[in-house]
Coordinates of N, CA and C in Angstrom, one line a residue:
X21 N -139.8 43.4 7.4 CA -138.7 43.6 8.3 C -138.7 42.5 9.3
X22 N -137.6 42.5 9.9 CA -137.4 41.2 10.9 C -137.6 41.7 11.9
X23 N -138.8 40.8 13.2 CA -138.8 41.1 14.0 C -137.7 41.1 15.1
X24 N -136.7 40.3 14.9 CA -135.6 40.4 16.0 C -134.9 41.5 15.6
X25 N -134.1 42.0 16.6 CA -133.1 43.1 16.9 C -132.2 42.3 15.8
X26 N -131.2 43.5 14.9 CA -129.8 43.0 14.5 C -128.9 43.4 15.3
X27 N -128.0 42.5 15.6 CA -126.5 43.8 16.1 C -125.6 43.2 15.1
X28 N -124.7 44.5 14.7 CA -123.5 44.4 14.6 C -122.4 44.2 15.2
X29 N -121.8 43.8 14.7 CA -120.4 43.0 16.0 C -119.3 42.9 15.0
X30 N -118.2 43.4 15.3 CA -116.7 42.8 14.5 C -116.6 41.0 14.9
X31 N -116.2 40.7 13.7 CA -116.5 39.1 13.2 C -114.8 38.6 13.9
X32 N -114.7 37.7 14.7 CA -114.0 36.6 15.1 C -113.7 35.3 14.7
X33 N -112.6 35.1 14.8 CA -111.9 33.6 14.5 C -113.7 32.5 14.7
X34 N -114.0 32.6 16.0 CA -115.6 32.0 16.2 C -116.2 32.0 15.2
X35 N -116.6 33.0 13.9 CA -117.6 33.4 13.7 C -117.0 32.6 12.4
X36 N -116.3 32.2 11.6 CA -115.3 32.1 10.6 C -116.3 30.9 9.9
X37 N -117.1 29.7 10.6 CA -117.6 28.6 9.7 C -119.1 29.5 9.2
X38 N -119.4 30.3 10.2 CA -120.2 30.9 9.8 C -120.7 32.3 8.8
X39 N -119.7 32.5 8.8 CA -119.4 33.7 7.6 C -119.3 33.1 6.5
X40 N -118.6 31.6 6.5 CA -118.0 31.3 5.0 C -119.9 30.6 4.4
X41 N -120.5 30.0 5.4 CA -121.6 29.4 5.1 C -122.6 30.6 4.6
X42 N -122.6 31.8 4.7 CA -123.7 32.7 4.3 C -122.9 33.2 2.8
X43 N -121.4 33.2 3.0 CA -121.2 33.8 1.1 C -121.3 32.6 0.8
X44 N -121.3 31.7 1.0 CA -121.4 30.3 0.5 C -123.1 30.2 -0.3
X45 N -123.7 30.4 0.4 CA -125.0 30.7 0.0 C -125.4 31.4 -0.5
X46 N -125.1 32.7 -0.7 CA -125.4 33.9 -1.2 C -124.8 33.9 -2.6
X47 N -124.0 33.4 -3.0 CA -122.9 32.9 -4.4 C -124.0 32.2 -4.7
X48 N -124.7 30.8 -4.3 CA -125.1 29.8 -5.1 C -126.4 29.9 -5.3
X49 N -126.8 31.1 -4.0 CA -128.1 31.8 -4.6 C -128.0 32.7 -5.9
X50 N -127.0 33.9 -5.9 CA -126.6 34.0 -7.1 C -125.9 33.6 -8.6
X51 N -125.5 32.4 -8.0 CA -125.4 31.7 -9.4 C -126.8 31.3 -10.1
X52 N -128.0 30.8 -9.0 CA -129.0 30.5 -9.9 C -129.6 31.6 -10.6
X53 N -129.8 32.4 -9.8 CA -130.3 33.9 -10.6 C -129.0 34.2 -12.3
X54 N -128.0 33.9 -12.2 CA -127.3 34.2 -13.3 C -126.8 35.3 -12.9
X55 N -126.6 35.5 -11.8 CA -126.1 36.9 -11.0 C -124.4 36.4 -11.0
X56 N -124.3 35.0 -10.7 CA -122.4 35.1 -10.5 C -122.0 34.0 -11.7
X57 N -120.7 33.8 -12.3 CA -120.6 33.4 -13.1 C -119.5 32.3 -12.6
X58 N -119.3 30.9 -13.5 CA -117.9 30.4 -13.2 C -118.4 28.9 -12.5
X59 N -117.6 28.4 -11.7 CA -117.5 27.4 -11.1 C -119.0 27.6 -10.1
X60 N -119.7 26.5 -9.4 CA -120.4 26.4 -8.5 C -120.0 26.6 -7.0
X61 N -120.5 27.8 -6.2 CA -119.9 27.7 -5.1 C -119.6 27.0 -4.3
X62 N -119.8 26.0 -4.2 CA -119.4 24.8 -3.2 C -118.7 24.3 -3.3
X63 N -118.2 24.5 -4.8 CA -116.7 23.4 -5.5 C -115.6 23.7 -4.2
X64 N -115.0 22.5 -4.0 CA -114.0 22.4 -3.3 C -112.9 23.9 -3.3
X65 N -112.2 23.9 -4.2 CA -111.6 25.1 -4.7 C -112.2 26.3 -4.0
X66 N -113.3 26.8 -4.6 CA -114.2 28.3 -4.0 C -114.0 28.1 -3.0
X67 N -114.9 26.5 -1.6 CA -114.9 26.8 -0.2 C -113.5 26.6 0.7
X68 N -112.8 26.3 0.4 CA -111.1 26.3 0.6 C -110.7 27.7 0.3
X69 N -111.0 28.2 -0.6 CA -110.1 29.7 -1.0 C -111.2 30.7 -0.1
X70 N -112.8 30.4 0.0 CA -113.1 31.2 0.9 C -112.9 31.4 2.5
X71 N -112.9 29.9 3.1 CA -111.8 29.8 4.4 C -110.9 30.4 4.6
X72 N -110.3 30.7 3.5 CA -109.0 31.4 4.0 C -108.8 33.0 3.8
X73 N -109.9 33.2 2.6 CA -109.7 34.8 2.4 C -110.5 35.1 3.5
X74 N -111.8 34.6 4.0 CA -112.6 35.5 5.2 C -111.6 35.2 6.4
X75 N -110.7 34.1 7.0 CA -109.6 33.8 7.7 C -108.6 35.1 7.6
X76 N -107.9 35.6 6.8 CA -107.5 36.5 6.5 C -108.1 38.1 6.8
X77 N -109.3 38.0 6.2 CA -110.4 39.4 6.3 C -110.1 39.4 7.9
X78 N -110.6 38.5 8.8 CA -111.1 38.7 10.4 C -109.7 39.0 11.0
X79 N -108.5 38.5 10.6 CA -107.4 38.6 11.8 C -106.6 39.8 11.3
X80 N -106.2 40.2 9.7 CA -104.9 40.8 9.1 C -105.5 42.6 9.3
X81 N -104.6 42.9 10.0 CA -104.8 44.5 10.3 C -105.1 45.6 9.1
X82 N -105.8 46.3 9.1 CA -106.1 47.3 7.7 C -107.4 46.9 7.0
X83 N -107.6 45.5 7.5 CA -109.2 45.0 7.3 C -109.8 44.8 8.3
X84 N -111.6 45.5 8.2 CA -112.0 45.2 9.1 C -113.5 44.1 8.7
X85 N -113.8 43.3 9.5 CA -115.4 42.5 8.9 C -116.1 42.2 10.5
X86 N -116.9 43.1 9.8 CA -118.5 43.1 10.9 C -119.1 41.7 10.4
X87 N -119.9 41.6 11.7 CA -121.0 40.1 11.3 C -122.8 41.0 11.8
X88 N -124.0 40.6 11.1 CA -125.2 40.7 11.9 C -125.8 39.5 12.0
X89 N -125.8 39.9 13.8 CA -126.4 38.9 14.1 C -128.0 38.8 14.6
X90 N -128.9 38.1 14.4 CA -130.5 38.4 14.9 C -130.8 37.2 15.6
X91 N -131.3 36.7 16.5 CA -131.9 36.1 17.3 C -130.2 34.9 17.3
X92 N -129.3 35.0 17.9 CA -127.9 34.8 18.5 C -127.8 33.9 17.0
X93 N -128.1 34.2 15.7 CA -127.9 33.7 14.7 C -126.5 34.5 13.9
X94 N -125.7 34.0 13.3 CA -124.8 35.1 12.0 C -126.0 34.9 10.5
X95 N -126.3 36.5 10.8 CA -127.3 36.4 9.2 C -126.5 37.3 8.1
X96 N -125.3 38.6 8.6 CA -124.9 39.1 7.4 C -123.5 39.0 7.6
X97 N -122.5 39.1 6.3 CA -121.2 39.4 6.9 C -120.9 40.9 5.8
X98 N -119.9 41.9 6.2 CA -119.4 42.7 5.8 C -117.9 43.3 5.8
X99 N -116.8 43.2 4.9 CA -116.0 43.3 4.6 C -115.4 44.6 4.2
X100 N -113.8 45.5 4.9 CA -114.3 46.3 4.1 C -112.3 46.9 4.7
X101 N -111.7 47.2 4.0 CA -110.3 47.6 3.8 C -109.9 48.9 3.4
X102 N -108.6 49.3 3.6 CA -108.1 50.6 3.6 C -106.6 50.2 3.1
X103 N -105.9 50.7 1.8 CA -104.4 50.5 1.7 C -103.8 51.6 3.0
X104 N -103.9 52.7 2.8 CA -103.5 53.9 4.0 C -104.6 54.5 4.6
X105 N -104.3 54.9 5.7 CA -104.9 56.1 6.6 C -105.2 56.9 5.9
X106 N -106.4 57.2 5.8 CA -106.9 58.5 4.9 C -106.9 58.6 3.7
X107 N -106.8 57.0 3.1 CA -107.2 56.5 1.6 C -108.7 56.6 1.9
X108 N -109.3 56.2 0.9 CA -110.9 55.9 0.6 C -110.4 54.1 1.0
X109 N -111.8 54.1 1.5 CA -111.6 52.8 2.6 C -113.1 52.1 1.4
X110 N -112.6 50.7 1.4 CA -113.0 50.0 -0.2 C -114.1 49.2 1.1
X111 N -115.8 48.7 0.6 CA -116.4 47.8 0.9 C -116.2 46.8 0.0
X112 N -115.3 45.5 0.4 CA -114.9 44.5 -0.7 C -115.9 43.3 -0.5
X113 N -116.5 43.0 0.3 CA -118.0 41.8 0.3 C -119.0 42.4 1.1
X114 N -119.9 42.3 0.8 CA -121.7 42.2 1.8 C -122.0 40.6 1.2
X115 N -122.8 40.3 1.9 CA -123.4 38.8 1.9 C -124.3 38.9 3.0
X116 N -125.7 38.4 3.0 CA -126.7 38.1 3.6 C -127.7 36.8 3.2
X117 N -127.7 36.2 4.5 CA -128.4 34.4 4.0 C -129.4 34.9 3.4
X118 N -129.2 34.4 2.1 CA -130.6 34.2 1.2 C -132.1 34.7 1.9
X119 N -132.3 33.5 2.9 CA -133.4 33.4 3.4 C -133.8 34.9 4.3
X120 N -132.3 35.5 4.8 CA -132.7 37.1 5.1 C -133.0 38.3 4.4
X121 N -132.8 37.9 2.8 CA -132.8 39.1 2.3 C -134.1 39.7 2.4
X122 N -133.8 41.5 2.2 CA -135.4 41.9 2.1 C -135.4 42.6 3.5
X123 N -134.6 42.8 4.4 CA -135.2 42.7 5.7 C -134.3 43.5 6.7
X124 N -133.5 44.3 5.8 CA -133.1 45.3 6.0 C -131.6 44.9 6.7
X125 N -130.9 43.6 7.2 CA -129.4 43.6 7.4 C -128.5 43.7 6.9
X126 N -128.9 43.9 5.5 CA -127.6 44.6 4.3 C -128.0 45.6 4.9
X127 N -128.7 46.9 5.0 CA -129.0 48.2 5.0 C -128.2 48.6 6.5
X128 N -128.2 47.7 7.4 CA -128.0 47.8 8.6 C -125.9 47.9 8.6
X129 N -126.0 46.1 7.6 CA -124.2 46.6 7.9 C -123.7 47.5 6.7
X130 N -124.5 48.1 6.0 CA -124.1 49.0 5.1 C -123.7 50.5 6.1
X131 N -124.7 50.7 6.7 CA -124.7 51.9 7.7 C -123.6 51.8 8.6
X132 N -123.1 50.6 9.5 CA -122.3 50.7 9.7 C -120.7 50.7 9.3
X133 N -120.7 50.6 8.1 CA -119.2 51.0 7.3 C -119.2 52.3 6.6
X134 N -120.8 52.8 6.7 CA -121.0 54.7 6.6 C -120.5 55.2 7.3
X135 N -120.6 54.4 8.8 CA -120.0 55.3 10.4 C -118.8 55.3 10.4
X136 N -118.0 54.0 9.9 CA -116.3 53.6 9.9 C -115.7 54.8 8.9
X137 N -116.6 55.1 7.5 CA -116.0 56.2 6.8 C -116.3 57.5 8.1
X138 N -117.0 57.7 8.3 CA -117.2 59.0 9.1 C -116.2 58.9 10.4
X139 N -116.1 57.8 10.8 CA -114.9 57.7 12.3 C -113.7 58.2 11.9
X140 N -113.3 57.4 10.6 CA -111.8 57.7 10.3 C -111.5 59.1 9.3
X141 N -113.0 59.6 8.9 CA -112.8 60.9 8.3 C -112.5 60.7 6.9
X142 N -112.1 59.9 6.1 CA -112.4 59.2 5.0 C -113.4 59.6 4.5
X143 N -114.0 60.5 3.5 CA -115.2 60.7 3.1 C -115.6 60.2 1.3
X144 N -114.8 58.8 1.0 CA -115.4 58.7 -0.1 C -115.3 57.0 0.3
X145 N -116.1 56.3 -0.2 CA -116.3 54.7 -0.1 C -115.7 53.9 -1.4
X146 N -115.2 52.8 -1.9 CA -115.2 52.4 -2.8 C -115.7 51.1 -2.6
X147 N -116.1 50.3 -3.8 CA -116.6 49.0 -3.8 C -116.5 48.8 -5.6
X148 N -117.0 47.2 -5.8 CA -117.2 47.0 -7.0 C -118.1 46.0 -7.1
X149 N -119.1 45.9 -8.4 CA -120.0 45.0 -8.5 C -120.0 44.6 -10.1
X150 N -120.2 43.0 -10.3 CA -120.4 42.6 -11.4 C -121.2 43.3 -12.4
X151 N -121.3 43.5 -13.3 CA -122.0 44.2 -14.5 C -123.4 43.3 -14.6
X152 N -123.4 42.2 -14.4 CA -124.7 41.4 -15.0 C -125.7 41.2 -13.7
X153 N -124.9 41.4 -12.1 CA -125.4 41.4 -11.0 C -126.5 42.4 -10.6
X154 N -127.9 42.2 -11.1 CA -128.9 43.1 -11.4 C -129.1 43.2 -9.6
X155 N -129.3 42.5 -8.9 CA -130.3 42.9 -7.4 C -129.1 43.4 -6.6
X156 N -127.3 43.2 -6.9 CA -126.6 44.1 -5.9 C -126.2 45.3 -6.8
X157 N -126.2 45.8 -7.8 CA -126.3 47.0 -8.2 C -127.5 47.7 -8.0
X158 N -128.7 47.4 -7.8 CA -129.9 48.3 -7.2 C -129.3 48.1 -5.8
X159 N -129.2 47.6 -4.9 CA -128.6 47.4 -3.4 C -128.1 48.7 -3.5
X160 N -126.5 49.0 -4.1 CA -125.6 49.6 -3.8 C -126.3 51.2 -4.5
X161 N -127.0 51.5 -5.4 CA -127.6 52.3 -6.5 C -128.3 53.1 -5.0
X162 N -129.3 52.1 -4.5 CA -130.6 52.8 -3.3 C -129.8 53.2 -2.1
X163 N -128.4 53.1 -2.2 CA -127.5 53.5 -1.0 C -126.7 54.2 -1.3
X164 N -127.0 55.2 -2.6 CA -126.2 56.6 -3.4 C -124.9 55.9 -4.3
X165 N -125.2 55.1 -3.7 CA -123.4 54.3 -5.0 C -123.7 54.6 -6.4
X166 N -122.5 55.2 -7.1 CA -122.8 55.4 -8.1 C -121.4 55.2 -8.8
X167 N -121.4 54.4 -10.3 CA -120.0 53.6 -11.0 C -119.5 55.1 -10.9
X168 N -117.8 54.9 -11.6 CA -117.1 55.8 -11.2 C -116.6 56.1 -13.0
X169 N -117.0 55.1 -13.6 CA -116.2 54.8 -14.8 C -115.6 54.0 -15.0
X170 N -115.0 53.5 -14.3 CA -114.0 52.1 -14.2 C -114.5 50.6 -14.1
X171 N -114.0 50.3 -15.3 CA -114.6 48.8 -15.6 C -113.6 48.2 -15.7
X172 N -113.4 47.2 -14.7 CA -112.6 46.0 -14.9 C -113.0 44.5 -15.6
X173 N -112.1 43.8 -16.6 CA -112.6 42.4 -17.2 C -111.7 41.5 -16.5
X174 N -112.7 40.5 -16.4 CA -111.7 39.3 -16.0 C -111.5 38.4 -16.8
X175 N -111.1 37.3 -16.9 CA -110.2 36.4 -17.5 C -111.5 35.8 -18.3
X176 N -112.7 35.3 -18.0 CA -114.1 35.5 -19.0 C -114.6 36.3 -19.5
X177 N -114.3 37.5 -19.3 CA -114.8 38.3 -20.1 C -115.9 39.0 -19.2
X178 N -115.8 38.8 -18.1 CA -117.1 39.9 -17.3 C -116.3 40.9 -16.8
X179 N -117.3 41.8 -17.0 CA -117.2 43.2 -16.5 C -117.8 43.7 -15.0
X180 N -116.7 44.0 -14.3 CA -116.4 44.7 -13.0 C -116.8 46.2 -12.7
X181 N -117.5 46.9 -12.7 CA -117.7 48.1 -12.5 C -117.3 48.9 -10.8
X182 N -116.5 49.6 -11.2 CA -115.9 50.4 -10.0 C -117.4 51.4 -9.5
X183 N -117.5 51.2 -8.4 CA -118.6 52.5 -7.6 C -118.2 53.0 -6.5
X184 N -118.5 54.5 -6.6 CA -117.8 55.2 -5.4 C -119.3 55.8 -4.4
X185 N -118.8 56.1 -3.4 CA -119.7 56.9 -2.5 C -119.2 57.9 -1.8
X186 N -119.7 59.4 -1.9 CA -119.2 60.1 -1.4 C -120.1 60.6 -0.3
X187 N -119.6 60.6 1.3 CA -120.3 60.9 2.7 C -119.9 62.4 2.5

């Protein structure tokens, strides 16, 4: 476990090179594990399109993204959307720097998008995880997530697994 404090904090225009730098990392850590599939994260394309989707995540209303921070560092980012009030509110990214895994700041911004379901009274979670992504399906598995049945393919041929959580 890490000896600094985490906090959580809703993520700011500020925080934006730094969010994109930890999925940036977290992709190319999982590309080497054979956890993500496709282009190399760094390719021009991915870190352009991730500029803009986490740009997007931090300012556009109906989404919200927490940052953890430990020793005045950004070590996790968390993403996480609602089409309506009183829909099931979807966790669409976690990412934590490589070098923090293990140490409990996924566990930390996980809990706090358990409190966002419990604020808004929303008592089921949705998310999705790659099929072949062995260390975030045990993540999401040790935090009661469980698939729903719903598998999505994409344009290669990988499989998307829908997982719900019910608070």
């Amino acid at each position: 476990m890490n000896d600094l404090p985490v906090r959580i904090r809703p993520a700011e225009m500020d925080d934006l090179d730094a969010v994109v730098s930890i999925h940036t990392a977290a992709c190319a850590a999982a590309h080497r594990e054979g956890a993500a599939a496709g282009a190399e994260p760094d390719a021009a394309g991915g870190l352009l399109s991730r500029f803009n989707g986490w740009a997007r995540a931090i300012q556009l209303p109906g989404k919200t993204t927490l940052i953890a921070e430990t020793g005045g560092e950004v070590v996790g980012v968390l993403s996480m959307e609602s089409d309506a009030p009183g829909t099931a509110l979807e966790l669409s990214q976690i990412h934590v720097r490589p070098g923090q895994w293990r140490r409990g700041i996924g566990g930390r911004l996980h809990a706090a998008y358990v409190q966002s379901l419990r604020e808004t009274g929303v008592l089921t979670g949705l998310s999705g995880v790659w099929e072949h992504n062995d260390r975030a399906r045990a993540f999401y598995a040790r935090l009661g997530w469980r698939p729903d049945g719903t598998v999505e393919t994409n344009g290669d041929g990988l499989r998307r697994l829908r997982l719900r959580l019910e608070v």
